[in-house]
CSV table of C-alpha atoms in Angstrom, one decimal:
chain,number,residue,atom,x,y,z
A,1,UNK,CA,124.1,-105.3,-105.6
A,2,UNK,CA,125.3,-108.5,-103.8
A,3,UNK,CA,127.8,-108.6,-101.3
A,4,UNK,CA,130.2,-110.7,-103.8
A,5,UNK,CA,129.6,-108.2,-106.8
A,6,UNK,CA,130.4,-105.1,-104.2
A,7,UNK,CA,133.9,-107.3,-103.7
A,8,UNK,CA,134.2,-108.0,-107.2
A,9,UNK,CA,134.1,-104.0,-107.8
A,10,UNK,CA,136.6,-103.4,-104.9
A,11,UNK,CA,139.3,-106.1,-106.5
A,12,UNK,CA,138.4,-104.7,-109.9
A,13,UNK,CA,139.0,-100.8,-108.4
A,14,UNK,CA,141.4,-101.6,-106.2
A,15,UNK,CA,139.5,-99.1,-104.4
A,16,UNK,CA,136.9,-99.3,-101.1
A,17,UNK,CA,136.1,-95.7,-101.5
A,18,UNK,CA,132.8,-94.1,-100.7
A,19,UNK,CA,132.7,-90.4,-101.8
A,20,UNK,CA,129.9,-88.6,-99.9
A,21,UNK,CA,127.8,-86.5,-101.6
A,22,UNK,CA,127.0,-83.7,-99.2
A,23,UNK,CA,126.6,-81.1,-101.5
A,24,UNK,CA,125.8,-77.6,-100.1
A,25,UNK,CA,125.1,-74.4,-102.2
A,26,UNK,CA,127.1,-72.0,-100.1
A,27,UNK,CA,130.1,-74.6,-100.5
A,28,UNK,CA,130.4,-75.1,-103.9
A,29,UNK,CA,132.3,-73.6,-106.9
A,30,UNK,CA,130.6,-70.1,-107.4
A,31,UNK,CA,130.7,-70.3,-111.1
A,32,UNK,CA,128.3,-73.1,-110.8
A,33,UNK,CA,125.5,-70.8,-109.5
A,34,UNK,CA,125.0,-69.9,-113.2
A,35,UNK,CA,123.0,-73.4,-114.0
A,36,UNK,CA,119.2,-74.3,-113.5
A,37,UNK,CA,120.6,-76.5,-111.0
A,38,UNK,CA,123.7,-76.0,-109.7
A,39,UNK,CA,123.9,-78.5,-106.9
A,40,UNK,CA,123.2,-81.4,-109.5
A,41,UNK,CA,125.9,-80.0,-112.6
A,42,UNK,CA,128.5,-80.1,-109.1
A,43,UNK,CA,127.5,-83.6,-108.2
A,44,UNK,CA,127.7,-84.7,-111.9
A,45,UNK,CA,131.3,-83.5,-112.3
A,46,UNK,CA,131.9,-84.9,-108.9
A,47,UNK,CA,131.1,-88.2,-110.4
A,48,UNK,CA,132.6,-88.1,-113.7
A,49,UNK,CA,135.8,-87.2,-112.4
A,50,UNK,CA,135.6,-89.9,-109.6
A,51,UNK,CA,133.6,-93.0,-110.6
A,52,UNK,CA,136.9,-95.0,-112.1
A,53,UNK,CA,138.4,-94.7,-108.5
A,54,UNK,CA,135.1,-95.4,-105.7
A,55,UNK,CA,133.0,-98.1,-105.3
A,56,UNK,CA,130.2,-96.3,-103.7
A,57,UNK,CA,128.2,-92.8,-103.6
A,58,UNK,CA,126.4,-91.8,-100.7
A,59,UNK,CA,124.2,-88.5,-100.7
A,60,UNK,CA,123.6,-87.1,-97.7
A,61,UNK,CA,119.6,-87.0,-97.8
A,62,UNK,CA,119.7,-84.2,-95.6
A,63,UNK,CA,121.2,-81.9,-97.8
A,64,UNK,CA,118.6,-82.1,-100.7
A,65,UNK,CA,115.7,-82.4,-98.8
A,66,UNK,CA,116.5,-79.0,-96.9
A,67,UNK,CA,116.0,-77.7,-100.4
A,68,UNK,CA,112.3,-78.4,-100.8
A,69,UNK,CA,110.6,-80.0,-104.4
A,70,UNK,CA,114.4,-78.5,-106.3
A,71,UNK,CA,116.3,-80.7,-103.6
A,72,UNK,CA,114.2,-84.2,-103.7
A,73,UNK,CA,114.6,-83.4,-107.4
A,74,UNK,CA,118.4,-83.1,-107.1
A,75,UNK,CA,118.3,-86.7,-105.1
A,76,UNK,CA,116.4,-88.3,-107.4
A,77,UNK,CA,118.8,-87.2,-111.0
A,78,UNK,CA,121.6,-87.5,-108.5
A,79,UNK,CA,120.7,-91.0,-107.9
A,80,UNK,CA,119.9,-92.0,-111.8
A,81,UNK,CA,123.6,-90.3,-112.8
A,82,UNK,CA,125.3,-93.0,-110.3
A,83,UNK,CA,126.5,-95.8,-112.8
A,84,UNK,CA,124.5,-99.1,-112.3
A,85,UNK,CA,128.3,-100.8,-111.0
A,86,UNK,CA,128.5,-98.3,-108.2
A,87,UNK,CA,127.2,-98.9,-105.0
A,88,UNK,CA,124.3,-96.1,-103.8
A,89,UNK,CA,123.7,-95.5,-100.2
A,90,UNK,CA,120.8,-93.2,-99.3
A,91,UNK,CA,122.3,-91.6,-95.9
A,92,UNK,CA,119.1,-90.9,-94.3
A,93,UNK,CA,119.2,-92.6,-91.4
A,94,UNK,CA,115.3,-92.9,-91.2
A,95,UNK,CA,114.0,-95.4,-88.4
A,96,UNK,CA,110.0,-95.2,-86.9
A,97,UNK,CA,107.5,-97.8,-86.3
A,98,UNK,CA,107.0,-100.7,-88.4
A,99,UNK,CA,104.3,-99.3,-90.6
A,100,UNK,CA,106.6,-95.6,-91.3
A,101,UNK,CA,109.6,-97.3,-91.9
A,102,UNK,CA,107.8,-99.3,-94.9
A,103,UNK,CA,107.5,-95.9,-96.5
A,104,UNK,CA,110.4,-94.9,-95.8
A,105,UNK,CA,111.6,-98.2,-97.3
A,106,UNK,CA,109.5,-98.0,-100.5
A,107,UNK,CA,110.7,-94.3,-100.8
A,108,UNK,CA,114.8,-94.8,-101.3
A,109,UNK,CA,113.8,-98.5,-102.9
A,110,UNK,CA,111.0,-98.5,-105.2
A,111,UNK,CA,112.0,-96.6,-108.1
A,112,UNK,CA,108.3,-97.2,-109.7
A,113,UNK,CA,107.1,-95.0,-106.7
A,114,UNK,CA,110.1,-93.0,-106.1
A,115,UNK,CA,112.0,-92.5,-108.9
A,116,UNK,CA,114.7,-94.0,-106.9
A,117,UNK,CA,116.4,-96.8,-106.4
A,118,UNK,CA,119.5,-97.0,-104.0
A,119,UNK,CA,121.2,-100.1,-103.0
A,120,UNK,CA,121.2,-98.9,-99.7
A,121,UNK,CA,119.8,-96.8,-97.2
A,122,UNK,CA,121.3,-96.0,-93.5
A,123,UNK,CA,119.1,-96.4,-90.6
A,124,UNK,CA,118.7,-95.7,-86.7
A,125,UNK,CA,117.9,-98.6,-84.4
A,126,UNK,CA,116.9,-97.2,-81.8
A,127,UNK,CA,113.2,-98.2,-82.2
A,128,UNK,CA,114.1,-101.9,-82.5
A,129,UNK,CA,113.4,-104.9,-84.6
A,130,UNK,CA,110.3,-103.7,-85.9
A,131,UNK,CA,111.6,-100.2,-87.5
A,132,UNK,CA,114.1,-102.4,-89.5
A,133,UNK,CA,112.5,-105.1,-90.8
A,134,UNK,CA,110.1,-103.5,-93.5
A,135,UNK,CA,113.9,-102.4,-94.8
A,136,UNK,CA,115.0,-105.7,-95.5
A,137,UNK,CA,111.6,-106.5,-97.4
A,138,UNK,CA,113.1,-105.6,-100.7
A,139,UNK,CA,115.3,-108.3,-102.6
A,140,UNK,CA,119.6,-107.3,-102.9
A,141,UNK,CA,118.8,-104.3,-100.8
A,142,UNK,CA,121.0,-103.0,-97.9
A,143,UNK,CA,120.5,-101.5,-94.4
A,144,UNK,CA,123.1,-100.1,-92.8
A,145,UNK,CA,123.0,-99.9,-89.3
A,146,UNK,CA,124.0,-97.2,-87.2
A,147,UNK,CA,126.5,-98.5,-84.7
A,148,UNK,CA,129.7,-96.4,-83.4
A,149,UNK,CA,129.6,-93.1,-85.0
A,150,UNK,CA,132.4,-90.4,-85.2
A,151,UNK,CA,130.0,-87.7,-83.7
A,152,UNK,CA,131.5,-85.7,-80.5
A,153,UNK,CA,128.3,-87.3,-78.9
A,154,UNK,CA,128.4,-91.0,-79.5
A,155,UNK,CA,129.5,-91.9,-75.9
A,156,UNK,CA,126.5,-90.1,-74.8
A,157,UNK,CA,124.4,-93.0,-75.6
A,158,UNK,CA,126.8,-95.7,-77.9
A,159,UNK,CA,129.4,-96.5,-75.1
A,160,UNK,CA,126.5,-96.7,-71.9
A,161,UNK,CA,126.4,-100.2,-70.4
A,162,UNK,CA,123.3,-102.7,-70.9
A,163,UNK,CA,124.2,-105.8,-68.6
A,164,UNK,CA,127.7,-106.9,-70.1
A,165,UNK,CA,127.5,-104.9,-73.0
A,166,UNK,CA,128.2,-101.2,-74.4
A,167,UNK,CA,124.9,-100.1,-76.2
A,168,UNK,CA,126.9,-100.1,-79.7
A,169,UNK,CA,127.4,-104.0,-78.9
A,170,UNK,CA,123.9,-104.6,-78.0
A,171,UNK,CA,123.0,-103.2,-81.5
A,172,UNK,CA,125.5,-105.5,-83.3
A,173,UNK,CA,124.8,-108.6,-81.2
A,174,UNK,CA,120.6,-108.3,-81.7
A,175,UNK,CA,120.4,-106.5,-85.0
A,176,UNK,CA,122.5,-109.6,-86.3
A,177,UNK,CA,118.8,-111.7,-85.6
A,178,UNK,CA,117.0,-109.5,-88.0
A,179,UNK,CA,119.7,-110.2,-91.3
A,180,UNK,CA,122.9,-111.9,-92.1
A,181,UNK,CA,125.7,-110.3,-93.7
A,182,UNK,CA,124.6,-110.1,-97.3
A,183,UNK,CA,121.9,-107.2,-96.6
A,184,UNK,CA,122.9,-105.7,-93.4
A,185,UNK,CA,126.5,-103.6,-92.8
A,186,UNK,CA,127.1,-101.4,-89.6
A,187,UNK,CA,128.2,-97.4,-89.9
A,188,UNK,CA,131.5,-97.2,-87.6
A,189,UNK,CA,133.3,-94.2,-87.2
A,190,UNK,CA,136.9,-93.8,-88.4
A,191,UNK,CA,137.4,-92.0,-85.4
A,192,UNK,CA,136.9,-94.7,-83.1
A,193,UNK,CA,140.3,-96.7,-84.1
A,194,UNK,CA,141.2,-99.3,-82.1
A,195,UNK,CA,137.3,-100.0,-81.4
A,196,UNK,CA,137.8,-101.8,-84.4
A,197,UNK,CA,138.7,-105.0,-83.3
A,198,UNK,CA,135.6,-105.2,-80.5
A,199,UNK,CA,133.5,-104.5,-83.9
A,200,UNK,CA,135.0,-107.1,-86.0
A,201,UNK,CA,134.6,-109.7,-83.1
A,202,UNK,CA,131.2,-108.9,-83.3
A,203,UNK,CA,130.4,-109.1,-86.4
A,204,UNK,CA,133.6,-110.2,-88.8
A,205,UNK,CA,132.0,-111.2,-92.1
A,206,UNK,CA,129.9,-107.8,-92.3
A,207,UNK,CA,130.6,-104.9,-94.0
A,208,UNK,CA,131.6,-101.4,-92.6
A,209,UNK,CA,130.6,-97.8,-93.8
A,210,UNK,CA,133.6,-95.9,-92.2
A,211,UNK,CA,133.1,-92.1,-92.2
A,212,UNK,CA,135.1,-89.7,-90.4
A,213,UNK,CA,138.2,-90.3,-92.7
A,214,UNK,CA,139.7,-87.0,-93.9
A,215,UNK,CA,138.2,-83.9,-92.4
A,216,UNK,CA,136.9,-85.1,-89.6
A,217,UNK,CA,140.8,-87.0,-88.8
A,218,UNK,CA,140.1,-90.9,-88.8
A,219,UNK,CA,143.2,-92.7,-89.8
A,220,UNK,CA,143.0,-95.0,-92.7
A,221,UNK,CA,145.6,-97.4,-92.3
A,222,UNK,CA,144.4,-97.7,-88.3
A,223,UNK,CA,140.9,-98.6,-89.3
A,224,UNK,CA,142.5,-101.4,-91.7
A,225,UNK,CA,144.6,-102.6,-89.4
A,226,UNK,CA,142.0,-103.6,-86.9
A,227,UNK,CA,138.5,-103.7,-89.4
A,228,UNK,CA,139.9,-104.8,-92.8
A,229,UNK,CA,138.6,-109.1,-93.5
A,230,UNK,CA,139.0,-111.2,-96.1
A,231,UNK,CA,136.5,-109.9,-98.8
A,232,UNK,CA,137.7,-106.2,-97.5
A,233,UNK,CA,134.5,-105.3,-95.5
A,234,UNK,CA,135.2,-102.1,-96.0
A,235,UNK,CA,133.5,-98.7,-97.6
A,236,UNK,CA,135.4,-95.8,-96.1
A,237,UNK,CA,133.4,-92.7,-97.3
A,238,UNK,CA,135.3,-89.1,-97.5
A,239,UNK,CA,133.0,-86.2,-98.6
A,240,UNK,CA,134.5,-82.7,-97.6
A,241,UNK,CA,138.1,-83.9,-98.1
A,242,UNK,CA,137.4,-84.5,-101.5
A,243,UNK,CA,134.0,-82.8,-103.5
A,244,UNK,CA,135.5,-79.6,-101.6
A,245,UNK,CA,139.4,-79.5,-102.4
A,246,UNK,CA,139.2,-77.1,-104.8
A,247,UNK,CA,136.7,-74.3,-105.6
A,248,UNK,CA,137.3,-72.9,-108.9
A,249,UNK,CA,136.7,-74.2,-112.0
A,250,UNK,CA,139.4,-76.7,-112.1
A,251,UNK,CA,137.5,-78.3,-108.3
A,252,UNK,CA,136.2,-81.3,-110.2
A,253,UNK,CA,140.1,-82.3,-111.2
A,254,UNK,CA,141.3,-81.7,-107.7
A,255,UNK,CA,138.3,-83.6,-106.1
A,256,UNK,CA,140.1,-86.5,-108.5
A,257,UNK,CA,143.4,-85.4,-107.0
A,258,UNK,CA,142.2,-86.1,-103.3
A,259,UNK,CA,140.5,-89.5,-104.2
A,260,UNK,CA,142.8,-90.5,-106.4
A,261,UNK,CA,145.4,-90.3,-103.4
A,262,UNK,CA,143.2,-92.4,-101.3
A,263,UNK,CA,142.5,-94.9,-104.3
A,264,UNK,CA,146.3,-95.6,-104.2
A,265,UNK,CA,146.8,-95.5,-100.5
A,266,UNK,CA,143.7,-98.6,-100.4
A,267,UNK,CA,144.8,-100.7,-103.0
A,268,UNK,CA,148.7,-100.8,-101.4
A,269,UNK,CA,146.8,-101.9,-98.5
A,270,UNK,CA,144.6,-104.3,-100.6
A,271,UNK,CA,147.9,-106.2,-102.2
A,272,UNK,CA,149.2,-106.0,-98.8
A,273,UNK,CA,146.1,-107.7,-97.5
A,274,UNK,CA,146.6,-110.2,-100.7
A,275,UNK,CA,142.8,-109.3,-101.5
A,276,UNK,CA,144.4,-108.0,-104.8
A,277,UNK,CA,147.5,-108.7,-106.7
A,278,UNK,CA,150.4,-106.6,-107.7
A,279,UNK,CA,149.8,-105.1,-111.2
């Protein structure tokens, strides 16, 4: 997917949604446990009952690999459920040297190998230049770049200074030699507010994956205010908030309650914005 067909979906939404896909067999619905796999019917739901009102799904690799050959399986029939308009990031955050990362890349991007395609896959930079690159090999694929997270532990590293900068800058500033804007987007917590505008004056064409909205507290219309551009540059992901706000039978009609409320709190800012019109 293109950077002007993931705006074209956001105008045609109304909606920069991401709805994380973190799913967790001691979190969901218990009648679920009665299917060959629960974890997938859950995620299916999930997206049936959501995929009118997000552009993007991100699973959490995390949370299917910790589940052996059932959980890679999950990922990959999780991944071929997504609908081909809707934007797939592989949360991973994989990063090695040069030679590691192309497997890593040719895992979550060659679907001939893999079984799996995603649009996008996030990755740590902390080895440098040379545990990106084999990412941005493949042709209308994305790296997302791990910037200024919403973690209790980002200044432990993200905020040090390097000469003039604060690490997070140094990241944005360099990685912005490796790719432009149409295969490269940062992660930036929603937590980190007003931080923002120091983001956006580093990179203002880019695109954002915001989590940290919902549960973890970011405000929505504070991260707008100081990160939203002119083709919206925006994926603000929510996963507990909304795959866990209900847990009975009826949780796949109140996870469309909770995006459904977000949906309509991003397009007023959207028309706001005049990115879209009013209806």
């Amino acid at each position: 997917m293109t950077k002007q067909q993931l705006f074209e979906q956001i105008q045609k939404k109304r909606s920069f949604l991401c709805v994380g896909l973190d799913s967790s067999l001691d979190k969901i619905p218990k009648h679920l446990l009665k299917y060959e796999n629960p974890i997938l019917e859950f995620n299916k739901q999930i997206i049936d009952a959501t995929k009118d009102l997000c552009v993007a799904y991100k699973p959490n690799t995390a949370f299917y690999e910790c589940y052996g050959k059932k959980g890679w399986e999950t990922l990959i029939e999780t991944w071929k459920y997504i609908p081909e308009d809707i934007f797939s990031i592989a949360d991973a955050k994989r990063g090695d040297i040069g030679n590691t990362s192309a497997m890593y890349a040719e895992t979550f991007f060659n679907a001939a190998s893999s079984e799996m395609s995603f649009d996008s896959v996030t990755v740590a930079p902390y080895m440098g230049s040379d545990s990106v690159t084999p990412f941005l090999t493949f042709k209308n694929k994305w790296v997302i770049l791990l910037a200024l997270t919403s973690n209790a532990g980002h200044a432990d590293f993200q905020l040090q200074e390097i000469s003039e900068d604060k690490l997070f800058e140094k990241v944005i500033k360099t990685s912005q030699t490796w790719a432009t804007d149409e295969q490269m987007m940062y992660v930036v917590g929603a937590t980190r507010g007003a931080a923002f505008g120091d983001v956006r004056k580093l990179a203002p064409d880019h695109f954002l994956l915001v989590p940290g909205v919902g549960a973890q507290g970011g405000d929505l219309n504070e991260v707008c205010k100081y990160g939203l551009n002119s083709q919206c540059g925006l994926l603000i992901n929510s996963s507990r908030g909304i795959i866990y706000a209900g847990n009975g039978e009826d949780f796949a009609e109140k996870a469309r309650e909770e995006a459904l409320k977000l949906q309509k709190e991003m397009e007023q800012i959207l028309i706001t914005a005049e990115l879209v019109n009013h209806r």
